[in-house]
CSV table of C-alpha atoms in Angstrom, one decimal:
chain,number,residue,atom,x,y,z
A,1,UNK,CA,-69.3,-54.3,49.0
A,2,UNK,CA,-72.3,-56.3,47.6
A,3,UNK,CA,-73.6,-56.6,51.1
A,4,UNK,CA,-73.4,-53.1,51.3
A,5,UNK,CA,-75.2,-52.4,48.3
A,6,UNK,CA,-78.1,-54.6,49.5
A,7,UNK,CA,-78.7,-52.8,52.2
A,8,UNK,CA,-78.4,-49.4,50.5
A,9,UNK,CA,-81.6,-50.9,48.2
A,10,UNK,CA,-83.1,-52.1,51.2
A,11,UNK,CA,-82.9,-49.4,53.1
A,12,UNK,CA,-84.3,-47.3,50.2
A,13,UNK,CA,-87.5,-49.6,50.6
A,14,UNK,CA,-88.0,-48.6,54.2
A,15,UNK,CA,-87.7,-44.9,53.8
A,16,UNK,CA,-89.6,-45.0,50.9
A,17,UNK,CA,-92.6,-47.1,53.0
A,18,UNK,CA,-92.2,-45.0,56.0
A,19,UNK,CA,-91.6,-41.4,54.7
A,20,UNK,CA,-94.0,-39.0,53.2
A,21,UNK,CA,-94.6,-38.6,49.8
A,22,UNK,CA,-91.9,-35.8,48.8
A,23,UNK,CA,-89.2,-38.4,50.5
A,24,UNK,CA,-91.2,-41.1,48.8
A,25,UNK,CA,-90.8,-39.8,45.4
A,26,UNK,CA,-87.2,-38.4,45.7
A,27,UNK,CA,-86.3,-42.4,47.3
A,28,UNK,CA,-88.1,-43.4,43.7
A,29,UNK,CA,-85.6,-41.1,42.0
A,30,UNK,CA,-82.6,-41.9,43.6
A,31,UNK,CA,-82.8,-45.4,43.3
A,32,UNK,CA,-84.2,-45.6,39.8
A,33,UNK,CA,-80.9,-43.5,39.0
A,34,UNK,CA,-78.2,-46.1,40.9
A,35,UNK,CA,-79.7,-49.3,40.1
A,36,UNK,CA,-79.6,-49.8,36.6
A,37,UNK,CA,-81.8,-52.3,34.4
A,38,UNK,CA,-78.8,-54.4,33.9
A,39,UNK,CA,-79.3,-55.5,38.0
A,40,UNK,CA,-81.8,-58.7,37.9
A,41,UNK,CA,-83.3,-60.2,40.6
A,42,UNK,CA,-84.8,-62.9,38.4
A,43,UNK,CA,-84.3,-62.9,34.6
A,44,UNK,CA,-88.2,-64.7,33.6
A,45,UNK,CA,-89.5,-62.6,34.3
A,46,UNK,CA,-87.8,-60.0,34.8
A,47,UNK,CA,-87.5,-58.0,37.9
A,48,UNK,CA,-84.9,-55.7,38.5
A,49,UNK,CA,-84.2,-53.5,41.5
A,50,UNK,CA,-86.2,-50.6,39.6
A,51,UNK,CA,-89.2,-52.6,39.2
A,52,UNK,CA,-89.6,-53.3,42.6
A,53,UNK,CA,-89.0,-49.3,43.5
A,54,UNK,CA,-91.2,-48.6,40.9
A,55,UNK,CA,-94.2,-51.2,42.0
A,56,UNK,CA,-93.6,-50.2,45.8
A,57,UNK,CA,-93.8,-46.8,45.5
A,58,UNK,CA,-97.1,-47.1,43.4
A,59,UNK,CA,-99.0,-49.8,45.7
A,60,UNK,CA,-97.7,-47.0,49.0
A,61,UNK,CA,-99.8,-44.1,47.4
A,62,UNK,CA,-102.6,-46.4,46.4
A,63,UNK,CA,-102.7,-47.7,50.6
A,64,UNK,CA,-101.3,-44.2,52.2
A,65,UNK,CA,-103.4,-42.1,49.4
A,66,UNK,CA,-106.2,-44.4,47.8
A,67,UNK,CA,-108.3,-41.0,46.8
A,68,UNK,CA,-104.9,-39.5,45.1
A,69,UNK,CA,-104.4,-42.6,43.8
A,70,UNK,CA,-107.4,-43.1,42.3
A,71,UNK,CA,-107.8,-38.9,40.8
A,72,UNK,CA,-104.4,-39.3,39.5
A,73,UNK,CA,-104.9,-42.5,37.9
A,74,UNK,CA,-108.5,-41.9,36.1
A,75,UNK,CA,-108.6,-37.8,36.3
A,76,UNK,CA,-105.7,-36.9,35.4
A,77,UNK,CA,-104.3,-34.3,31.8
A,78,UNK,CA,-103.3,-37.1,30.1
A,79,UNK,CA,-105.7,-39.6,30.4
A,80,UNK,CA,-106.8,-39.5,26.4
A,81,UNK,CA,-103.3,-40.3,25.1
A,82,UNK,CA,-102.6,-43.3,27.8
A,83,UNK,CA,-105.8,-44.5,27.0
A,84,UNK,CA,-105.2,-44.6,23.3
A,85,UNK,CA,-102.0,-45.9,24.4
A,86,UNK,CA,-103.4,-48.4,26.2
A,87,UNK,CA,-105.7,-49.7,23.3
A,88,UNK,CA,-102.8,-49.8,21.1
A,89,UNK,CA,-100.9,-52.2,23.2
A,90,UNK,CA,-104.3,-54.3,23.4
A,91,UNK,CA,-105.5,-53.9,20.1
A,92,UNK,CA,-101.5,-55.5,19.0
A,93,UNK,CA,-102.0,-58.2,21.3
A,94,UNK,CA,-105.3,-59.2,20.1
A,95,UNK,CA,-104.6,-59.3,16.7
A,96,UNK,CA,-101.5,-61.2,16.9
A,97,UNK,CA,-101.8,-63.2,19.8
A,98,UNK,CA,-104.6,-63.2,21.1
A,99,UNK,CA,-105.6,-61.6,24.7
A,100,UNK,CA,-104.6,-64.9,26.7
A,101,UNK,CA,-100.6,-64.5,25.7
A,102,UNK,CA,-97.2,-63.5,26.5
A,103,UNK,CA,-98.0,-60.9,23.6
A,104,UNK,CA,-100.7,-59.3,26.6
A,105,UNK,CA,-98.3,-60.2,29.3
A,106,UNK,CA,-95.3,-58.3,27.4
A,107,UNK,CA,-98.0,-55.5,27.1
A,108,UNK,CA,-99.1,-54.9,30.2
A,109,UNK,CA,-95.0,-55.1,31.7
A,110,UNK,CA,-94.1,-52.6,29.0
A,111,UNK,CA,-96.6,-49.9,29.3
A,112,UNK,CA,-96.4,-49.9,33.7
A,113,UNK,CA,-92.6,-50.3,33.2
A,114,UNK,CA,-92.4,-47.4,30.8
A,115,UNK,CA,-95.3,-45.1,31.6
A,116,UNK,CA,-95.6,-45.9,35.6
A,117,UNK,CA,-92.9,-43.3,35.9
A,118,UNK,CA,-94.8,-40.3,34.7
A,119,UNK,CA,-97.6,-41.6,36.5
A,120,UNK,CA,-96.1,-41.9,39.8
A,121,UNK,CA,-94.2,-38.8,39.8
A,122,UNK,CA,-97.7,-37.1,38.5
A,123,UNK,CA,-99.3,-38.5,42.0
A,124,UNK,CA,-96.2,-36.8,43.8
A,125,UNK,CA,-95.9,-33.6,42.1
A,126,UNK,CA,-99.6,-33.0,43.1
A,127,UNK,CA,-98.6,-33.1,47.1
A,128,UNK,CA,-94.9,-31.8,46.8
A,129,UNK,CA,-93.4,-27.8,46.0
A,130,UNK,CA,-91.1,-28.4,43.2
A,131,UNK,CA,-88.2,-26.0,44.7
A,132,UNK,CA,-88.5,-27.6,47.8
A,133,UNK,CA,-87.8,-31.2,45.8
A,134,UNK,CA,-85.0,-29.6,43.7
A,135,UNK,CA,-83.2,-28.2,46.7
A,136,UNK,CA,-83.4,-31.8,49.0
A,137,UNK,CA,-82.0,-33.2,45.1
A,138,UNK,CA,-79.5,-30.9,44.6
A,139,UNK,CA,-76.5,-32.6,46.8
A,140,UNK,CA,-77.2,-35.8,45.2
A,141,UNK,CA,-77.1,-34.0,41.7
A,142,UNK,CA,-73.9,-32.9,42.7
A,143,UNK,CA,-72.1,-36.1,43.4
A,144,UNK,CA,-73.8,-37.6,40.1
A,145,UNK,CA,-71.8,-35.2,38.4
A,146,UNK,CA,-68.3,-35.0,40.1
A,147,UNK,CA,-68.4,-39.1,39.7
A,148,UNK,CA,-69.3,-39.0,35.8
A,149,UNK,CA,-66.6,-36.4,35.6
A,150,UNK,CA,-64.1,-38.7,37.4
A,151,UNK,CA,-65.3,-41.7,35.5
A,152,UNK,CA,-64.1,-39.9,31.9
A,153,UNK,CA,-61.1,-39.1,33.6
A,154,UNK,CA,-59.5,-42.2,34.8
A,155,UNK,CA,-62.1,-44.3,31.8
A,156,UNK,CA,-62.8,-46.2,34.8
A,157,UNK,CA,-66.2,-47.1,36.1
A,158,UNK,CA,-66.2,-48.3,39.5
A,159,UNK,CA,-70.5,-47.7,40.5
A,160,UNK,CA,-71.4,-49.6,38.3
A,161,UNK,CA,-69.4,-52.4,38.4
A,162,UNK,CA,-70.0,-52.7,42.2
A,163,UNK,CA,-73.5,-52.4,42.1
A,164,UNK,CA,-74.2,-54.7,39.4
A,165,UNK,CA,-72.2,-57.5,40.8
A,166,UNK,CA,-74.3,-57.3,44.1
A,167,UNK,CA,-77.4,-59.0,42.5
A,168,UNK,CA,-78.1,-62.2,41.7
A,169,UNK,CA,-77.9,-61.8,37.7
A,170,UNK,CA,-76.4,-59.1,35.2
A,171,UNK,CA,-77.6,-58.3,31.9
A,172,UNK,CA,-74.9,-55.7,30.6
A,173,UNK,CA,-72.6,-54.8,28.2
A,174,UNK,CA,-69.5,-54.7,30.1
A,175,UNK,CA,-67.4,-57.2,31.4
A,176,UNK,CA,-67.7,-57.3,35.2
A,177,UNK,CA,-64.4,-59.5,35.9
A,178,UNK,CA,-62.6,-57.0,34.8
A,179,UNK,CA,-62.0,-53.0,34.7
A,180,UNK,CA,-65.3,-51.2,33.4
A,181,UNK,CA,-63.8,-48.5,31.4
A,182,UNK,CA,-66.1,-47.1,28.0
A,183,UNK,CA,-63.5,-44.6,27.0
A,184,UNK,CA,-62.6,-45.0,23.3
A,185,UNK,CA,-59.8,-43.7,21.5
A,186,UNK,CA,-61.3,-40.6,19.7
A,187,UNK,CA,-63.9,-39.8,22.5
A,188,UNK,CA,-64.6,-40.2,26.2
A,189,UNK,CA,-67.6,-42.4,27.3
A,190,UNK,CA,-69.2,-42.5,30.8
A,191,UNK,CA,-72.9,-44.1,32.3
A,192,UNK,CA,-72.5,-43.9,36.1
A,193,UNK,CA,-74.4,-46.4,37.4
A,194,UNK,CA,-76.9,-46.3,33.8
A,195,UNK,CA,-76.9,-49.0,31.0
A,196,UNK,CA,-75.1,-46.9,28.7
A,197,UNK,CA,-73.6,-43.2,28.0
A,198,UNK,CA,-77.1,-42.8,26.2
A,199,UNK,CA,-79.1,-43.7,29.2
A,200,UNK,CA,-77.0,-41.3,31.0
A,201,UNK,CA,-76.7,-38.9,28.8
A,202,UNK,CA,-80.9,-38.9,28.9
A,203,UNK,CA,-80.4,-38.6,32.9
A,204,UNK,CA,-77.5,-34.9,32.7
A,205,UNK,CA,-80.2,-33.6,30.1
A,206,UNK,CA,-82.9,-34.3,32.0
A,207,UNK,CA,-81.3,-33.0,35.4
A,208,UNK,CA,-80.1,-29.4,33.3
A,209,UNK,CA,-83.1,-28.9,31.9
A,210,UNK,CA,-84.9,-29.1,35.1
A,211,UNK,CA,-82.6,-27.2,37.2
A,212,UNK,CA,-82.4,-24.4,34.6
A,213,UNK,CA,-85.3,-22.9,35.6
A,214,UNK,CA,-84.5,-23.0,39.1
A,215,UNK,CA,-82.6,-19.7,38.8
A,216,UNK,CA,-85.2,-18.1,39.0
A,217,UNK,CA,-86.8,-19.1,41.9
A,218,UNK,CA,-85.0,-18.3,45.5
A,219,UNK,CA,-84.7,-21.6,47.2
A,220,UNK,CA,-81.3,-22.2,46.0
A,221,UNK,CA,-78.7,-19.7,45.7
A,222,UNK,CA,-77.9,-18.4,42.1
A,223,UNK,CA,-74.2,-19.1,42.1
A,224,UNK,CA,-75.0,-22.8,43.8
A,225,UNK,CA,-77.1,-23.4,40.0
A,226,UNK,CA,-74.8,-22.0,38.1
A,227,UNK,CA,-71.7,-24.1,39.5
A,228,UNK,CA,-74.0,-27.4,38.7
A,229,UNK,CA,-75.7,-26.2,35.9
A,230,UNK,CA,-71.7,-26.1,34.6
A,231,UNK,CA,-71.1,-29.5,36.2
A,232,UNK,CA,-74.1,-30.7,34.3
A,233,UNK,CA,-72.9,-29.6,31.3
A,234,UNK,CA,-68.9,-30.5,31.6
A,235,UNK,CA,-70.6,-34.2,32.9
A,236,UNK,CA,-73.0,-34.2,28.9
A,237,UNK,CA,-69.2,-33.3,27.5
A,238,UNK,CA,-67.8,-36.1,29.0
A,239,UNK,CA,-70.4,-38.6,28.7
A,240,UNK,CA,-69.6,-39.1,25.0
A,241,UNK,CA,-74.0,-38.8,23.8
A,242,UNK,CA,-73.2,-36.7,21.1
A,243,UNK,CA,-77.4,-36.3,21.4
A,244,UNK,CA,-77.5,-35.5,25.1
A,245,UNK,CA,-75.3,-32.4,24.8
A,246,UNK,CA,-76.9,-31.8,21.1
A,247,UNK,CA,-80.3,-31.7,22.8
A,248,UNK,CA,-79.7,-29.9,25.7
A,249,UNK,CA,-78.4,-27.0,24.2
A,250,UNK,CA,-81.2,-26.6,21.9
A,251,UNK,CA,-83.5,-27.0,24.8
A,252,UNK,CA,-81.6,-24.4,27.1
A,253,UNK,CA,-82.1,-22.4,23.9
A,254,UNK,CA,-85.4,-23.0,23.1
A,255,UNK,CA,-86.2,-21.7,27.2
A,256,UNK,CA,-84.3,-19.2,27.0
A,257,UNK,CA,-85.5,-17.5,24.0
A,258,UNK,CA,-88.7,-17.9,24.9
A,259,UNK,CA,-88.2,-15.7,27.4
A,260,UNK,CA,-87.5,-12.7,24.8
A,261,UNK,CA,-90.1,-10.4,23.2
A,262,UNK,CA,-91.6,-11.3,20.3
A,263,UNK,CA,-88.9,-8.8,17.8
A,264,UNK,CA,-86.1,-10.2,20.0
A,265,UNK,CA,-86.9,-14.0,19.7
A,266,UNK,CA,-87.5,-12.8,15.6
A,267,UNK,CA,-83.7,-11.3,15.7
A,268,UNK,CA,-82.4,-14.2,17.9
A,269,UNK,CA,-84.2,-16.8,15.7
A,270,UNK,CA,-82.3,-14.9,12.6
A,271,UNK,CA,-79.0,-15.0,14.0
A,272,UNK,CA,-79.6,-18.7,14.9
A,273,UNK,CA,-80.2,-19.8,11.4
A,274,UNK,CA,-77.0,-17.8,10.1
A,275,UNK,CA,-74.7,-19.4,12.7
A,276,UNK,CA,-76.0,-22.8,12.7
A,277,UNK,CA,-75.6,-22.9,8.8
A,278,UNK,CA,-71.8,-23.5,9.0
A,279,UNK,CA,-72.3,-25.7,12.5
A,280,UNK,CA,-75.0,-28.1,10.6
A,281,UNK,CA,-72.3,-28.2,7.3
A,282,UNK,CA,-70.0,-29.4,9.6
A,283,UNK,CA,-72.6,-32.0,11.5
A,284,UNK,CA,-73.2,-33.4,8.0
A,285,UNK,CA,-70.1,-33.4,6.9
A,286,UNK,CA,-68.9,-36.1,10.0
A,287,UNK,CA,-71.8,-37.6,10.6
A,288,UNK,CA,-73.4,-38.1,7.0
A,289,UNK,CA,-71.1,-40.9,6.8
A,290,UNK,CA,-70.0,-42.4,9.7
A,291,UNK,CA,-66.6,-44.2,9.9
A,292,UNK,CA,-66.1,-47.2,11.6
A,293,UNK,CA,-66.4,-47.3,15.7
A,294,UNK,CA,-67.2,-43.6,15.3
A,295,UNK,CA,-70.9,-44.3,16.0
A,296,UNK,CA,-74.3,-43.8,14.0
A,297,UNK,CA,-74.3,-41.5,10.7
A,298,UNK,CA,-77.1,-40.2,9.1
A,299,UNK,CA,-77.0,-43.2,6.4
A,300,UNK,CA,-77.2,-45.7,8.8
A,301,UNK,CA,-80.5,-44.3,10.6
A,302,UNK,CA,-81.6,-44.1,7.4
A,303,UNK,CA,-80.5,-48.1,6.6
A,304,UNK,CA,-82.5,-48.7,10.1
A,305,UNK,CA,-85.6,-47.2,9.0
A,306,UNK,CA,-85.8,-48.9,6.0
A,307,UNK,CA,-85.2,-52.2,7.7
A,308,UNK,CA,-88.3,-50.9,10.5
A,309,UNK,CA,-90.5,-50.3,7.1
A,310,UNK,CA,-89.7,-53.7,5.9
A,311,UNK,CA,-90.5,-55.7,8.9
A,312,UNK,CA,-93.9,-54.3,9.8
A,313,UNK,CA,-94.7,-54.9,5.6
A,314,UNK,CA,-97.3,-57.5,6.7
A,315,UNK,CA,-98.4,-55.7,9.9
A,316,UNK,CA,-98.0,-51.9,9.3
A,317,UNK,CA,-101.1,-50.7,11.6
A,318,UNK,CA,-100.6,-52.7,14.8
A,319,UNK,CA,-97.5,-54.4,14.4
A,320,UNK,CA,-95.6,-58.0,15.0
A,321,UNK,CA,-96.1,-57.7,19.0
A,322,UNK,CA,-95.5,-56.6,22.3
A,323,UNK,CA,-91.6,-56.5,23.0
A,324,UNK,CA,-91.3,-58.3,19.2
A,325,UNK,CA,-88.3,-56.5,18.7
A,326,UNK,CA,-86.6,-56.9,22.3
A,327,UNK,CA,-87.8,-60.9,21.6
A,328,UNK,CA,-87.6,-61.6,17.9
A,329,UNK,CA,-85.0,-59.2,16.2
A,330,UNK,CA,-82.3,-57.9,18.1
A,331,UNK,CA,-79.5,-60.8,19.2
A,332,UNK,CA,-77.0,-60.9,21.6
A,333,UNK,CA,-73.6,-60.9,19.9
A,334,UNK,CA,-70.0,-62.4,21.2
A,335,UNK,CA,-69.4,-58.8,23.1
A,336,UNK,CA,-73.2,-59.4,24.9
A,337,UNK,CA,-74.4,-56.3,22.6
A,338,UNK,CA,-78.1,-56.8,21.2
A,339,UNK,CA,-77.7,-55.6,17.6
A,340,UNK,CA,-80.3,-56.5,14.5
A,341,UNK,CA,-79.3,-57.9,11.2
A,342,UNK,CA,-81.6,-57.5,7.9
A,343,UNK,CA,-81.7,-60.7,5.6
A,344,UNK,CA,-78.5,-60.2,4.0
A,345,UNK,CA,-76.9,-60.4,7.0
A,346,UNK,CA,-75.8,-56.5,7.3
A,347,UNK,CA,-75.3,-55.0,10.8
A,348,UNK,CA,-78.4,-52.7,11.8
A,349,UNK,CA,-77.2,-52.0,15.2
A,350,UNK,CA,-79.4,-51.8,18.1
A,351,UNK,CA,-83.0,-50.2,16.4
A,352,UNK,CA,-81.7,-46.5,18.6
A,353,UNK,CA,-84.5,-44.2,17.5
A,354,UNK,CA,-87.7,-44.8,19.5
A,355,UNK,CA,-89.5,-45.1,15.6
A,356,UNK,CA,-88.2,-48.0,14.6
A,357,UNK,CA,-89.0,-50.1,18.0
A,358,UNK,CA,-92.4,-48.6,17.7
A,359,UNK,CA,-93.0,-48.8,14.2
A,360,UNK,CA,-91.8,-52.6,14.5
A,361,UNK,CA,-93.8,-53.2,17.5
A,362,UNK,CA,-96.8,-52.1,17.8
A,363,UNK,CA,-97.2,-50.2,14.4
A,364,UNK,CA,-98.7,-46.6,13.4
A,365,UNK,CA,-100.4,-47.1,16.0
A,366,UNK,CA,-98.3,-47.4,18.6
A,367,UNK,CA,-95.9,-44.7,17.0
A,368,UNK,CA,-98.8,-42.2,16.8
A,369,UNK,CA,-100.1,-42.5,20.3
A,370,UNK,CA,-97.0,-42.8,21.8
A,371,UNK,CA,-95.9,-39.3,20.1
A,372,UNK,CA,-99.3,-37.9,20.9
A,373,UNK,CA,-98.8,-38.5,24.7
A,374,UNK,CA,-95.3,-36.4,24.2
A,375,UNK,CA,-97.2,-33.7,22.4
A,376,UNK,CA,-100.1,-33.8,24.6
A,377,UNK,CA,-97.4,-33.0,27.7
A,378,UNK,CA,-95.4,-30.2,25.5
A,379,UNK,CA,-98.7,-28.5,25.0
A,380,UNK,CA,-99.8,-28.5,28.7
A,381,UNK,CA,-96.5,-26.9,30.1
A,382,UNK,CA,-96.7,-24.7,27.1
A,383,UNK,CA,-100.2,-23.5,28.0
A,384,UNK,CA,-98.9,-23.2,31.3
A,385,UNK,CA,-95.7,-21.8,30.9
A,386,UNK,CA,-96.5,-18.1,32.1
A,387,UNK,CA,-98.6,-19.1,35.2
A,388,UNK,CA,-96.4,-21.4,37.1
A,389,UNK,CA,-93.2,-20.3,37.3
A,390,UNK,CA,-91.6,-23.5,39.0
A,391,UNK,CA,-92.8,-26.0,35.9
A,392,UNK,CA,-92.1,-22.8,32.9
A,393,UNK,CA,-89.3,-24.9,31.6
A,394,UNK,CA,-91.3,-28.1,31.3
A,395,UNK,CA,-92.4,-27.3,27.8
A,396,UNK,CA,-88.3,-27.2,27.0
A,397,UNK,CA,-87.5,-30.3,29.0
A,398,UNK,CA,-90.4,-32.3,27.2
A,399,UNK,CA,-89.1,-30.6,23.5
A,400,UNK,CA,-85.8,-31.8,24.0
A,401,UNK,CA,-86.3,-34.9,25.7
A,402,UNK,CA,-88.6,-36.5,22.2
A,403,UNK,CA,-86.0,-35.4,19.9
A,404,UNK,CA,-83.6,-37.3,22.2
A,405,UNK,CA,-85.8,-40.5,22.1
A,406,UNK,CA,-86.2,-39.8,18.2
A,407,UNK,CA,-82.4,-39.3,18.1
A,408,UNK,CA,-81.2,-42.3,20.1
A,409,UNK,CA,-84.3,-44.2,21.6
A,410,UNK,CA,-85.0,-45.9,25.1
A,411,UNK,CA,-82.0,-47.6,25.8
A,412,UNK,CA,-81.4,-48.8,29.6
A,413,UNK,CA,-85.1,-47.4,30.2
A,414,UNK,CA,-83.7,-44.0,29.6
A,415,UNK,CA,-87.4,-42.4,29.2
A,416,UNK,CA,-87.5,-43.2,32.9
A,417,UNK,CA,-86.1,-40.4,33.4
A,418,UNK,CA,-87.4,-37.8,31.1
A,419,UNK,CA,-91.2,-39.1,32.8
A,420,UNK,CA,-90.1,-38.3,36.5
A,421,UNK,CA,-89.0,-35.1,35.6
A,422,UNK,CA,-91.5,-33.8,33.5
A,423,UNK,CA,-94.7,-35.7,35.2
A,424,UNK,CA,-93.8,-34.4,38.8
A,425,UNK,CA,-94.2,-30.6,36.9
A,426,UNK,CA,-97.3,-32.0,35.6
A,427,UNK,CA,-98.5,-32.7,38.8
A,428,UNK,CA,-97.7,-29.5,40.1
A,429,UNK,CA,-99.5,-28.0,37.7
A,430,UNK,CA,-102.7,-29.4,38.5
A,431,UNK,CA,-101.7,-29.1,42.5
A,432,UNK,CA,-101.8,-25.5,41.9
A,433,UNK,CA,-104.8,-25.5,39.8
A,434,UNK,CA,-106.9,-27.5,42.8
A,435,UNK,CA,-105.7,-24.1,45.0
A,436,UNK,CA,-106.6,-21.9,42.3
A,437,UNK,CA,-110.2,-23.2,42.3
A,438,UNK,CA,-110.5,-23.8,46.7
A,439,UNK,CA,-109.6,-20.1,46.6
A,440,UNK,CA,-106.3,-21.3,48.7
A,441,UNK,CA,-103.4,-19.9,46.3
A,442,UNK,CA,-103.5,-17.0,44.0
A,443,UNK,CA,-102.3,-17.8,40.1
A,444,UNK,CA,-98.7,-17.2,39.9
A,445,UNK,CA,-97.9,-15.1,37.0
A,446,UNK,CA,-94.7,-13.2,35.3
A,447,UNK,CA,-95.2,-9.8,37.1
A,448,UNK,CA,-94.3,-12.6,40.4
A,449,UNK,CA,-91.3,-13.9,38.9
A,450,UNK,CA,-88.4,-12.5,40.8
């Protein structure tokens, strides 16, 4: 089966070289998806199979499309906050390292590992029709879901254990000699072919959020969403990321009320708060204190930000370092977790929330710009969200998709796939925009909307 599974990734690599950029880009997807970061090729550094689909795919549109390339890459929405981004990861590496360091090389990794995503799927979206995209996707969103559903039925994972033991090194948290199965006692868990239910549970969010607006649009039959819009959703269930199905409501929500008139979304917003009162009694009441093995309670996010506060006491505007959290703080235990301990010795778990890496990191700093790029992107589909009706439910997709970072951070490079999903929209955007302006394609607006 390992053979097998090398040739799937190889094969990947030669349509992605040889197809056209909508093929490119949904190859990109696909195989970010079944190859998890766990897969190494070579542990220092690191390259997994994503990092070479990620670092093919962008060197193919810098040789197929250099003039793309190059407009995507220095004229593009959000080139203020990845600047400022990028100064931050500089400025940390200066100031603790020094420019000639592992601090710049950790930098540098970080920052085309993370934000390479949204850039590459910005260079797509800009030569692809999103509806066209979503409909080639739609089989393969399909079979994502009826495995994950089958995984939480039989609590046994057998993707991920195949594809993990096909290359050369595995950095997981599952035992790969024996049955993969996350199930626990008082909940179902499943990841697919992801790190971890929380890296999956970014992926189903992700995936409904993006399709949801699709039902408006006639490329794919109605009752063809709706049945995986419901497979999407029995798939967050079953996961077990109590923030994935959380967040995904409250972004199908927040798109769907938006949709209202202003004295309807005033009502709805008013009916909201008097339901919700007795659901978020109940969501303090279990989670205010969390028992043991039942997972992260509000006390303990609150122990973890303390202990981020604390460690960046010397260092509050830039930080320790590049990766100084992945390198310094968090240690592999006896069950290969990577959890943090303050200096009493007390369990601080893995650092979830997106803060505390951030905060310990790189500093305010690195928090602020990294939260300005996510605001920066909310307030683009926002101002955009009655023009384009293919990319109107970006501004819910980005909404949810921070408070899941907030909520359980980056885990398995789960921001991977928020970026694909909302930067291809974002490229769209401005695809439609460069029409607009040639005189090519009228403005879509609501009186178009089907």
């Amino acid at each position: 089966m390992g053979i097998l599974v090398l040739l799937a990734f190889f094969g990947l690599l030669l349509v992605m070289i040889y197809e056209n950029s909508e093929n490119r880009f949904l190859v990109l997807v696909v195989g970010t998806i079944l190859f998890p970061t766990t897969a190494l090729f070579t542990k220092n550094p690191s390259i997994s199979p994503q990092h070479i689909l990620l670092y093919t795919f962008l060197f193919l549109e810098y040789w197929k499309d250099r003039r793309n390339f190059n407009d995507s890459l220095f004229k593009n929405p959000l080139s203020i906050p990845i600047t400022l981004i990028l100064f931050s990861y500089t400025a940390t590496a200066f100031f603790n390292s020094g420019i000639a360091s592992k601090d710049m090389y950790y930098g540098v990794r970080d920052c085309i590992d993370t934000f390479g995503y949204i850039m590459a799927a910005y260079i797509s979206g800009k030569n692809i029709d999103i509806s066209s995209f979503a409909k080639k996707f739609f089989p393969i969103v399909i079979a994502i879901c009826i495995f994950g559903i089958i995984e939480g039925l039989l609590n046994a994972n057998y993707p991920y254990k195949i594809i993990n033991s096909a290359f050369p090194l595995y950095e997981g948290l599952y035992d790969l000699n024996g049955d993969v199965g996350l199930g626990q006692s008082w909940r179902t868990r499943t990841c697919f072919t992801t790190k971890h239910p929380t890296a999956f549970g970014t992926l189903l969010m992700s995936l409904f959020l993006f399709y949801l607006p699709q039902i408006h649009q006639q490329v794919i039959a109605r009752s063809k969403l709706l049945l995986l819009l419901s497979l999407l959703f029995v798939c967050i269930v079953v996961s077990g990321s109590r923030t994935a199905l959380v967040c995904t409501i409250f972004g199908a929500a927040i798109y769907i009320i938006d949709r209202f008139s202003i004295l309807a979304k005033i009502a709805v917003f008013g009916l909201i708060a008097i339901s919700f009162s007795a659901i978020m009694a109940f969501l303090l009441a279990n989670f205010q204190q969390g028992g043991q093995g039942r997972g992260s309670s509000l006390d303990f996010r609150t122990q973890q930000l303390i202990f981020s506060v604390l460690a960046i006491e010397n260092s509050p505007i830039l930080g320790n370092g590049n990766k100084y959290t992945a390198n310094y703080i968090l240690e592999e235990n006896d069950k290969g977790e990577k959890r943090a301990e303050d200096s009493s010795g007390q369990d601080m778990g893995g650092l979830e929330s997106i803060v505390f890496t951030l905060l310990i990191d790189r500093g305010a700093v690195g928090l602020l710009t990294y939260y300005l790029l996510l605001l920066w992107i909310f307030c683009i589909f926002f101002k955009n969200k009655k023009k384009y009706l293919e990319t109107k439910g970006g501004f819910a997709l980005i909404f949810a998709g921070t408070a899941f970072l907030t909520l359980s951070g980056v885990i398995g490079n789960s921001s991977s796939f928020l970026f694909l999903f909302t930067g291809v929209q974002l490229g769209y955007i401005k695809q439609r925009q460069l029409l607009e302006e040639d005189g090519d394609s009228p403005p879509a607006t609501e009186a178009d909307e089907p």
